[in-house]
Amino acid sequence: MKDNLIITIAGGGSTYTPGIVSALLSNSSKFPITEMRLYDINPKRNEDMKLIINQLLIDKDRQDMKLVVTENPEEAFTNVDFVFSQIRVGGLAMREQDEKIPLKYDLVGQETCGLGGFAYGLRSIGGILEIVGYVQQYAPDAWILNYTNPESIISEAIRRKYPDANMINVCDMTISLEETIASNFGYNRKNWIPTYYGLNHYGWYSKIYDTSLKRDVMPEIIDKLRQVNMDVAEFNEGDRYWAKTYQLMSAMVKYFPEALPNNYLEYYWFPDIMVENEDKNFTRANMVMEGREANTRKMAEQIRNGETEDILHFNFGEHGNYIVDIAVAILNDEPKRFMVITPNKGSIPNLRDDAVVEVPAYIGATGVEQLALHPINDFHKGMMEAQVAAEKLLVDAFFENSYDKALQAFTLNQTVPSARAAKQVLDDMLIANKDYWPELR
C-alpha cells in the first residue's frame, strides 16, 4: 500500500467537500493521505472551502496534511493518485434554469430527471471530459471516482472518448434510500446485501437479503410501504422536499408492488403529480441556495472573522463515506460490493450490452467486476430501453453538434408528452445554455 497518497477533489468548492474530507480523515489508517488538493474554477468558492477544510484539519489534529487550493489544472492533477470528481457545470444558477424552464411548459423540472437532467447532461459532458483529459495528461494511472451528475449520460460520454481511463462512476442515492428505509422500519442497513438493477436514478431492487435475519426482507418492506408513509432520515431532517419524495414511495409500490423502486421514478410514473406539487417560482435549486449554500458561506465567513469554536455543521449521510470506501477497496485490494454505473456487458442479459446501467459490482485493485443478474421483466426493460436510447441520442448530439439528435432525445424522454413540448423546452434551453452547450446545428 502506498503511504504518501495525493488526492484531488475536482469541484473542491462544493458544499459536499467537507463530508468527503471527513470520510477520508476517518479512514487514514487504510488511506494515508499526505497531500490534498482542491480544484475548482470558482476562486471564491475554493477560498471559502479552503478556510473550512483548514479548520476541519485543525479540529481533527491533522495539520500535517498538505492542503493545496488551486484553479490551475497542472498543479491540481500532476502525479495525483486519486481524483474525486463532483463538478457542477454552470453552478446552481444553471440548475435553477434546468428546473424552471420545463416547468414553464408544465413539464417535470428536475436536476437529473426529465429535460432538466438532459440540459444538465449536455453541460456536464464538456466539463467532465475536460477533467478526464487533464488526468490523462498529468496522471494517467490515477483513479477517477466520479459523483458528477447525470451519471448515466456522463458515463456514456466517457466510454466513447476515454474508454481506457481508470474511472468509476457511482451514485450514493441507493445508499440514501436504503438508510431511509432502514431507519423507518427498524432494520440495520449494514446487514443488507441488496440486488438492484436499472439506470442511474432509474432502477429497482429485486432483493434485499438481510444477513442477520437470514432472509430477503424486500417483500415485507414493500408491504410496510403500502401501509405507511416514510419519514426522512436524519441527514434530510427538516427538508420538506425529501419529505414529499418519500411519501410518494408508498404510492409507487401500491401501483407496482413487484419490486422496490428508486424514489426518482416518481418523475417518470407521476410527472403530472410532480408538476402540480412544484412551485414554479421557487424550486429545489432555490432551496439549496438558501440552505446548504448559504450555511457553507456563513461557516467560511465565521472562520474569516476569527470564530473557530463549534462552527462546522454538516451531515450528508453516507455521501462522503461511499466514495471513500471505494477508494479504500481499490488501494488495499479489498474487494467490496457497491452499486456502480457501468456499461452493461451482459449483466442484465436481456438488455443491450452497450447500455450504461447501475448494477451491483465488486471493486478492488483491478476496478469493477460486475455481477451477472437474471433477465428483467418487460415493463422495466421497456422503460429502460427507451431511456437508454434517449440518453445515447443526447450524447450523439453533443459529439455531433446535432440539433436533430438533441430534439429526438428530448422527445423520447419519458416525462415529455409531445415533440412540440420537447422543441419548446429545447429552444429555450439553447438560449439559457449558450455559454455551456456545444453549438447545435
Coordinates of C-alpha atoms in Angstrom, one line a residue:
M1 CA 0.0 0.0 0.0
K2 CA 1.3 3.4 -1.0
D3 CA 1.8 5.5 2.1
N4 CA 2.1 9.0 0.6
L5 CA -1.1 9.4 -1.2
I6 CA -2.0 12.6 -3.2
I7 CA -5.7 13.1 -3.8
T8 CA -7.5 15.9 -5.7
I9 CA -11.2 16.8 -5.3
A10 CA -12.4 18.3 -8.6
G11 CA -15.2 20.7 -7.7
G12 CA -13.4 21.3 -4.5
G13 CA -15.6 24.3 -3.7
S14 CA -18.7 22.1 -3.4
T15 CA -20.7 22.0 -0.2
Y16 CA -20.2 18.3 -0.2
T17 CA -16.4 18.5 0.1
P18 CA -16.4 18.6 3.9
G19 CA -18.2 15.3 4.0
I20 CA -15.7 13.7 1.7
V21 CA -12.8 15.1 3.6
S22 CA -14.3 13.9 6.9
A23 CA -14.6 10.4 5.5
L24 CA -11.0 10.5 4.2
L25 CA -9.7 11.5 7.6
S26 CA -11.7 8.7 9.3
N27 CA -10.0 6.2 7.0
S28 CA -6.4 7.5 7.5
S29 CA -5.1 4.1 8.6
K30 CA -6.2 2.5 5.3
F31 CA -6.0 5.6 3.1
P32 CA -2.9 7.6 4.3
I33 CA -3.1 10.9 2.5
T34 CA -0.2 13.3 2.7
E35 CA -1.5 15.9 0.3
M36 CA -5.0 17.0 -0.6
R37 CA -5.7 19.4 -3.5
L38 CA -9.0 21.3 -4.0
Y39 CA -9.5 22.2 -7.7
D40 CA -12.3 24.5 -8.7
I41 CA -12.7 27.1 -11.4
N42 CA -14.6 29.4 -9.0
P43 CA -11.9 31.1 -6.8
K44 CA -14.4 32.4 -4.2
R45 CA -15.9 29.0 -3.6
N46 CA -12.4 27.5 -3.4
E47 CA -11.2 30.1 -1.0
D48 CA -14.3 29.6 1.3
M49 CA -13.7 25.8 1.2
K50 CA -10.0 26.3 2.0
L51 CA -11.0 28.0 5.2
I52 CA -13.5 25.3 6.1
I53 CA -11.2 22.4 5.4
N54 CA -8.2 24.1 7.2
Q55 CA -10.5 24.4 10.2
L56 CA -11.5 20.7 9.8
L57 CA -7.9 19.6 9.7
I58 CA -7.2 21.6 12.9
D59 CA -10.2 20.1 14.6
K60 CA -9.1 16.6 13.6
D61 CA -5.4 17.4 14.6
R62 CA -4.3 16.8 11.0
Q63 CA -2.2 19.9 10.4
D64 CA 0.5 17.6 9.0
M65 CA -1.5 17.2 5.8
K66 CA -0.6 19.5 3.0
L67 CA -3.6 21.3 1.6
V68 CA -3.4 22.9 -1.9
V69 CA -6.2 25.1 -3.3
T70 CA -5.9 25.8 -7.0
E71 CA -7.6 26.8 -10.2
N72 CA -4.6 25.5 -12.2
P73 CA -5.1 22.1 -13.8
E74 CA -1.4 21.2 -13.9
E75 CA -1.0 21.9 -10.2
A76 CA -4.2 20.1 -9.4
F77 CA -3.6 16.8 -11.2
T78 CA 0.2 16.3 -11.7
N79 CA 1.2 12.9 -10.1
V80 CA -2.2 12.6 -8.3
D81 CA -3.2 9.1 -7.2
F82 CA -7.0 9.5 -6.8
V83 CA -9.4 12.2 -8.2
F84 CA -12.8 12.6 -6.6
S85 CA -15.0 14.4 -9.2
Q86 CA -18.1 16.3 -8.1
I87 CA -18.2 19.2 -10.5
R88 CA -21.4 21.2 -11.3
V89 CA -21.0 22.9 -14.7
G90 CA -22.9 26.2 -14.5
G91 CA -23.5 26.0 -10.8
L92 CA -26.8 26.4 -9.0
A93 CA -27.8 29.3 -11.2
M94 CA -28.0 26.9 -14.2
R95 CA -29.6 24.2 -12.1
E96 CA -32.4 26.8 -11.5
Q97 CA -32.9 27.1 -15.2
D98 CA -32.9 23.3 -15.6
E99 CA -35.8 23.2 -13.2
K100 CA -37.8 26.3 -14.2
I101 CA -37.7 26.2 -18.0
P102 CA -39.5 22.8 -18.2
L103 CA -42.0 23.9 -15.5
K104 CA -42.9 26.9 -17.7
Y105 CA -44.4 24.3 -20.1
D106 CA -45.9 22.1 -17.3
L107 CA -43.2 19.5 -17.7
V108 CA -41.0 18.0 -14.9
G109 CA -38.3 20.4 -13.8
Q110 CA -35.6 18.5 -12.0
E111 CA -31.8 18.4 -11.7
T112 CA -31.2 14.9 -13.2
C113 CA -34.5 13.7 -14.4
G114 CA -36.6 14.8 -17.4
L115 CA -35.5 17.6 -19.7
G116 CA -33.7 19.4 -16.9
G117 CA -31.5 16.4 -16.5
F118 CA -30.8 16.3 -20.2
A119 CA -29.9 20.0 -20.2
Y120 CA -27.5 19.4 -17.3
G121 CA -26.1 16.4 -19.1
L122 CA -25.2 18.5 -22.2
R123 CA -23.4 20.9 -19.9
S124 CA -21.7 18.3 -17.8
I125 CA -20.2 16.3 -20.6
G126 CA -17.8 19.0 -21.7
G127 CA -16.8 19.7 -18.1
I128 CA -16.1 16.1 -17.2
L129 CA -14.3 15.3 -20.5
E130 CA -12.0 18.2 -19.6
I131 CA -11.3 16.8 -16.1
V132 CA -10.6 13.3 -17.5
G133 CA -8.4 14.9 -20.2
Y134 CA -6.3 16.6 -17.6
V135 CA -5.9 13.4 -15.6
Q136 CA -4.8 11.5 -18.8
Q137 CA -2.2 14.3 -19.4
Y138 CA -0.8 14.8 -15.9
A139 CA -1.5 11.5 -14.0
P140 CA -2.7 8.8 -16.5
D141 CA -2.6 6.0 -13.9
A142 CA -4.8 7.8 -11.4
W143 CA -8.2 6.5 -10.4
I144 CA -11.1 8.9 -11.1
L145 CA -14.1 8.3 -8.8
N146 CA -17.0 10.3 -10.2
Y147 CA -20.0 11.7 -8.4
T148 CA -20.8 14.2 -11.2
N149 CA -24.3 14.1 -12.5
P150 CA -26.2 13.0 -14.5
E151 CA -24.1 9.9 -14.3
S152 CA -25.6 7.6 -17.0
I153 CA -25.0 10.3 -19.5
I154 CA -21.6 11.2 -18.2
S155 CA -20.5 7.5 -18.2
E156 CA -21.7 7.1 -21.8
A157 CA -19.7 10.1 -23.0
I158 CA -16.5 9.0 -21.1
R159 CA -16.9 5.5 -22.5
R160 CA -16.8 6.9 -26.0
K161 CA -13.9 9.3 -25.7
Y162 CA -11.7 7.8 -23.0
P163 CA -12.6 4.1 -22.9
D164 CA -9.3 3.1 -21.1
A165 CA -9.5 5.7 -18.3
N166 CA -9.4 4.4 -14.8
M167 CA -12.8 5.8 -14.0
I168 CA -15.6 4.5 -11.8
N169 CA -19.0 6.3 -11.8
V170 CA -21.0 5.9 -8.6
C171 CA -24.1 7.4 -7.0
D172 CA -25.0 7.5 -3.3
M173 CA -28.7 7.6 -3.9
T174 CA -29.3 3.9 -3.4
I175 CA -27.4 4.2 0.0
S176 CA -29.5 7.2 1.0
L177 CA -32.7 5.3 0.1
E178 CA -31.6 2.2 2.0
E179 CA -30.7 4.3 5.1
T180 CA -34.1 6.0 5.0
I181 CA -36.0 2.6 4.7
A182 CA -33.9 1.0 7.4
S183 CA -34.3 3.9 9.8
N184 CA -38.1 4.0 9.3
F185 CA -38.7 0.3 9.7
G186 CA -36.1 -0.8 12.2
Y187 CA -33.5 -2.6 10.1
N188 CA -29.8 -2.2 10.1
R189 CA -28.6 -1.4 6.6
K190 CA -25.1 -2.6 7.3
N191 CA -26.6 -6.1 7.4
W192 CA -28.1 -5.8 3.9
I193 CA -26.9 -7.3 0.6
P194 CA -29.1 -5.6 -2.0
T195 CA -29.6 -6.6 -5.6
Y196 CA -30.5 -3.7 -7.7
Y197 CA -30.7 -3.0 -11.5
G198 CA -31.5 -0.1 -13.7
L199 CA -30.0 3.2 -14.9
N200 CA -28.8 6.0 -12.6
H201 CA -31.8 7.4 -10.7
Y202 CA -33.9 4.9 -12.6
G203 CA -34.0 1.4 -11.2
W204 CA -35.4 -1.2 -8.9
Y205 CA -34.4 -3.5 -6.0
S206 CA -35.2 -7.1 -6.8
K207 CA -33.9 -8.4 -3.5
I208 CA -32.6 -7.1 -0.1
Y209 CA -31.0 -10.0 1.8
D210 CA -30.6 -9.3 5.5
T211 CA -27.6 -11.3 6.9
S212 CA -28.8 -11.0 10.5
L213 CA -32.3 -12.1 9.7
K214 CA -31.2 -14.6 7.1
R215 CA -33.9 -13.7 4.6
D216 CA -35.0 -11.4 1.8
V217 CA -36.7 -8.5 3.6
M218 CA -37.8 -6.7 0.4
P219 CA -41.3 -8.2 0.4
E220 CA -42.0 -7.1 3.9
I221 CA -40.6 -3.6 3.2
I222 CA -42.9 -3.3 0.3
D223 CA -45.8 -4.4 2.5
K224 CA -44.9 -1.8 5.1
L225 CA -44.6 0.9 2.5
R226 CA -48.1 0.2 1.2
Q227 CA -49.5 0.9 4.6
V228 CA -47.5 3.9 5.9
N229 CA -45.5 6.9 4.6
M230 CA -41.9 7.1 5.4
D231 CA -40.2 9.9 7.3
V232 CA -36.9 11.4 6.2
A233 CA -33.7 10.0 7.7
E234 CA -31.6 12.2 10.0
F235 CA -29.4 13.6 7.2
N236 CA -32.5 15.0 5.4
E237 CA -34.2 16.2 8.6
G238 CA -36.3 19.3 8.1
D239 CA -36.2 19.1 4.3
R240 CA -39.8 19.3 3.0
Y241 CA -38.7 18.4 -0.5
W242 CA -37.4 15.0 0.6
A243 CA -40.4 14.5 2.9
K244 CA -42.7 14.7 -0.1
T245 CA -40.5 12.4 -2.1
Y246 CA -40.6 9.6 0.4
Q247 CA -44.4 10.0 0.8
L248 CA -44.7 9.1 -2.9
M249 CA -42.8 5.9 -2.3
S250 CA -46.0 4.5 -0.9
A251 CA -47.9 5.4 -4.0
M252 CA -45.3 3.8 -6.2
V253 CA -45.4 0.4 -4.5
K254 CA -49.2 0.4 -4.4
Y255 CA -49.2 0.7 -8.2
F256 CA -46.3 -1.6 -8.9
P257 CA -45.6 -3.9 -5.9
E258 CA -43.4 -6.4 -7.7
A259 CA -40.1 -4.6 -6.9
L260 CA -38.9 -1.7 -4.8
P261 CA -38.4 1.4 -7.0
N262 CA -35.7 4.1 -6.8
N263 CA -37.6 7.2 -5.5
Y264 CA -36.6 9.1 -8.6
L265 CA -39.0 7.0 -10.7
E266 CA -41.8 9.3 -9.3
Y267 CA -40.8 11.8 -12.1
Y268 CA -41.4 9.2 -14.8
W269 CA -44.5 7.5 -13.3
F270 CA -46.2 10.6 -11.9
P271 CA -45.0 13.6 -13.9
D272 CA -48.3 15.3 -13.6
I273 CA -48.3 15.0 -9.8
M274 CA -44.7 16.2 -9.6
V275 CA -45.5 19.3 -11.7
E276 CA -48.7 20.0 -9.7
N277 CA -46.7 19.9 -6.4
E278 CA -43.9 22.3 -7.7
D279 CA -43.7 26.0 -7.0
K280 CA -42.6 27.2 -10.4
N281 CA -41.0 30.3 -8.9
F282 CA -39.1 28.6 -6.0
T283 CA -37.7 25.2 -7.0
R284 CA -35.2 22.9 -5.3
A285 CA -32.3 24.9 -6.6
N286 CA -33.6 27.9 -4.7
M287 CA -33.9 25.8 -1.5
V288 CA -30.3 24.6 -1.8
M289 CA -29.1 28.2 -2.4
E290 CA -30.9 29.4 0.7
G291 CA -30.0 26.3 2.7
R292 CA -26.8 24.4 2.2
E293 CA -25.0 27.0 0.1
A294 CA -25.8 29.9 2.5
N295 CA -24.8 27.8 5.5
T296 CA -21.5 27.0 3.9
R297 CA -20.8 30.7 3.1
K298 CA -21.7 31.5 6.7
M299 CA -19.2 29.0 8.1
A300 CA -16.5 30.4 5.9
E301 CA -17.3 33.9 7.0
Q302 CA -17.2 33.0 10.6
I303 CA -13.7 31.5 10.2
R304 CA -12.6 34.5 8.3
N305 CA -13.8 36.7 11.3
G306 CA -11.8 34.6 13.7
E307 CA -14.6 32.4 15.0
T308 CA -13.4 28.8 15.3
E309 CA -15.3 27.2 18.2
D310 CA -18.0 24.6 17.2
I311 CA -18.9 26.2 13.8
L312 CA -18.6 23.3 11.4
H313 CA -22.0 21.7 11.0
F314 CA -22.7 19.3 8.1
N315 CA -24.5 16.0 7.8
F316 CA -24.6 14.4 4.4
G317 CA -25.3 10.8 5.4
E318 CA -23.2 8.3 3.5
H319 CA -22.2 10.6 0.6
G320 CA -18.6 11.0 1.6
N321 CA -18.2 7.5 3.1
Y322 CA -19.4 5.8 0.0
I323 CA -16.8 7.2 -2.5
V324 CA -14.0 6.9 0.1
D325 CA -14.9 3.2 0.8
I326 CA -14.4 2.6 -2.9
A327 CA -11.0 4.3 -2.9
V328 CA -10.0 2.2 0.1
A329 CA -11.1 -1.0 -1.6
I330 CA -9.0 -0.1 -4.7
L331 CA -5.9 0.9 -2.8
N332 CA -5.9 -2.1 -0.5
D333 CA -7.3 -4.6 -2.9
E334 CA -10.1 -5.4 -0.5
P335 CA -13.0 -6.2 -2.9
K336 CA -16.3 -5.0 -1.6
R337 CA -19.7 -4.8 -3.1
F338 CA -21.1 -1.5 -4.4
M339 CA -23.7 -0.2 -6.9
V340 CA -21.8 1.2 -9.9
I341 CA -22.8 2.9 -13.2
T342 CA -21.1 0.9 -16.0
P343 CA -21.6 -0.5 -19.5
N344 CA -24.0 -3.4 -19.2
K345 CA -21.8 -6.1 -21.0
G346 CA -24.3 -8.8 -20.2
S347 CA -25.0 -8.0 -16.5
I348 CA -28.7 -7.7 -17.4
P349 CA -28.8 -10.4 -20.0
N350 CA -31.9 -9.3 -22.0
L351 CA -30.8 -5.6 -22.2
R352 CA -28.4 -4.3 -24.9
D353 CA -24.7 -4.7 -24.0
D354 CA -23.8 -1.1 -24.5
A355 CA -26.4 0.3 -22.2
V356 CA -24.9 2.2 -19.2
V357 CA -26.6 0.5 -16.3
E358 CA -26.5 0.7 -12.5
V359 CA -25.8 -2.7 -11.0
P360 CA -24.0 -4.4 -8.1
A361 CA -20.3 -5.0 -8.6
Y362 CA -17.2 -5.8 -6.6
I363 CA -14.5 -3.2 -6.7
G364 CA -10.8 -3.9 -5.9
A365 CA -7.4 -3.1 -7.2
T366 CA -8.3 -4.0 -10.8
G367 CA -11.5 -1.9 -10.8
V368 CA -15.1 -3.1 -11.4
E369 CA -16.2 -6.7 -11.6
Q370 CA -20.0 -6.5 -12.0
L371 CA -22.4 -9.2 -11.2
A372 CA -24.5 -11.3 -13.6
L373 CA -28.2 -10.8 -12.9
H374 CA -31.4 -12.5 -14.0
P375 CA -33.4 -11.3 -17.1
I376 CA -35.7 -8.4 -16.2
N377 CA -39.4 -8.1 -16.8
D378 CA -40.8 -6.4 -19.9
F379 CA -42.2 -3.4 -18.0
H380 CA -38.8 -2.5 -16.6
K381 CA -37.0 -3.5 -19.8
G382 CA -39.2 -1.3 -21.9
M383 CA -38.8 1.7 -19.7
M384 CA -35.0 1.2 -19.6
E385 CA -34.7 0.7 -23.4
A386 CA -36.5 4.0 -24.1
Q387 CA -34.4 5.9 -21.6
V388 CA -31.1 4.3 -22.8
A389 CA -32.0 5.3 -26.4
A390 CA -32.8 8.9 -25.3
E391 CA -29.5 9.2 -23.4
K392 CA -27.5 7.8 -26.3
L393 CA -29.2 10.3 -28.7
L394 CA -28.3 13.1 -26.3
V395 CA -24.6 12.1 -26.2
D396 CA -24.7 11.8 -30.0
A397 CA -26.0 15.4 -30.1
F398 CA -23.0 16.5 -28.0
F399 CA -20.3 14.8 -30.2
E400 CA -22.1 15.5 -33.5
N401 CA -23.2 19.1 -32.7
S402 CA -26.6 17.9 -33.8
Y403 CA -29.8 19.8 -33.1
D404 CA -31.8 17.0 -34.7
K405 CA -30.4 14.4 -32.3
A406 CA -31.0 16.7 -29.3
L407 CA -34.6 17.1 -30.3
Q408 CA -35.0 13.3 -30.7
A409 CA -33.5 12.8 -27.3
F410 CA -35.8 15.4 -25.7
T411 CA -38.9 14.0 -27.5
L412 CA -38.1 10.4 -26.3
N413 CA -37.6 11.4 -22.7
Q414 CA -40.4 9.7 -20.8
T415 CA -41.5 12.8 -19.0
V416 CA -42.4 14.5 -22.3
P417 CA -45.9 14.1 -23.9
S418 CA -45.2 15.6 -27.3
A419 CA -42.5 16.7 -29.8
R420 CA -43.9 20.2 -29.7
A421 CA -43.3 20.5 -25.9
A422 CA -39.8 19.0 -26.4
K423 CA -38.9 21.6 -29.0
Q424 CA -40.2 24.4 -26.9
V425 CA -38.0 23.4 -24.0
L426 CA -35.0 22.6 -26.2
D427 CA -35.2 26.0 -27.9
D428 CA -35.4 27.8 -24.5
M429 CA -32.6 25.7 -23.1
L430 CA -30.4 26.6 -26.1
I431 CA -30.6 30.2 -25.2
A432 CA -30.1 29.7 -21.5
N433 CA -27.1 27.4 -22.1
K434 CA -25.4 29.3 -24.9
D435 CA -22.2 29.6 -22.8
Y436 CA -22.1 25.9 -21.9
W437 CA -23.6 23.6 -24.6
P438 CA -21.8 22.7 -27.8
E439 CA -23.2 24.6 -30.8
L440 CA -26.1 22.6 -32.1
R441 CA -26.7 22.9 -35.8

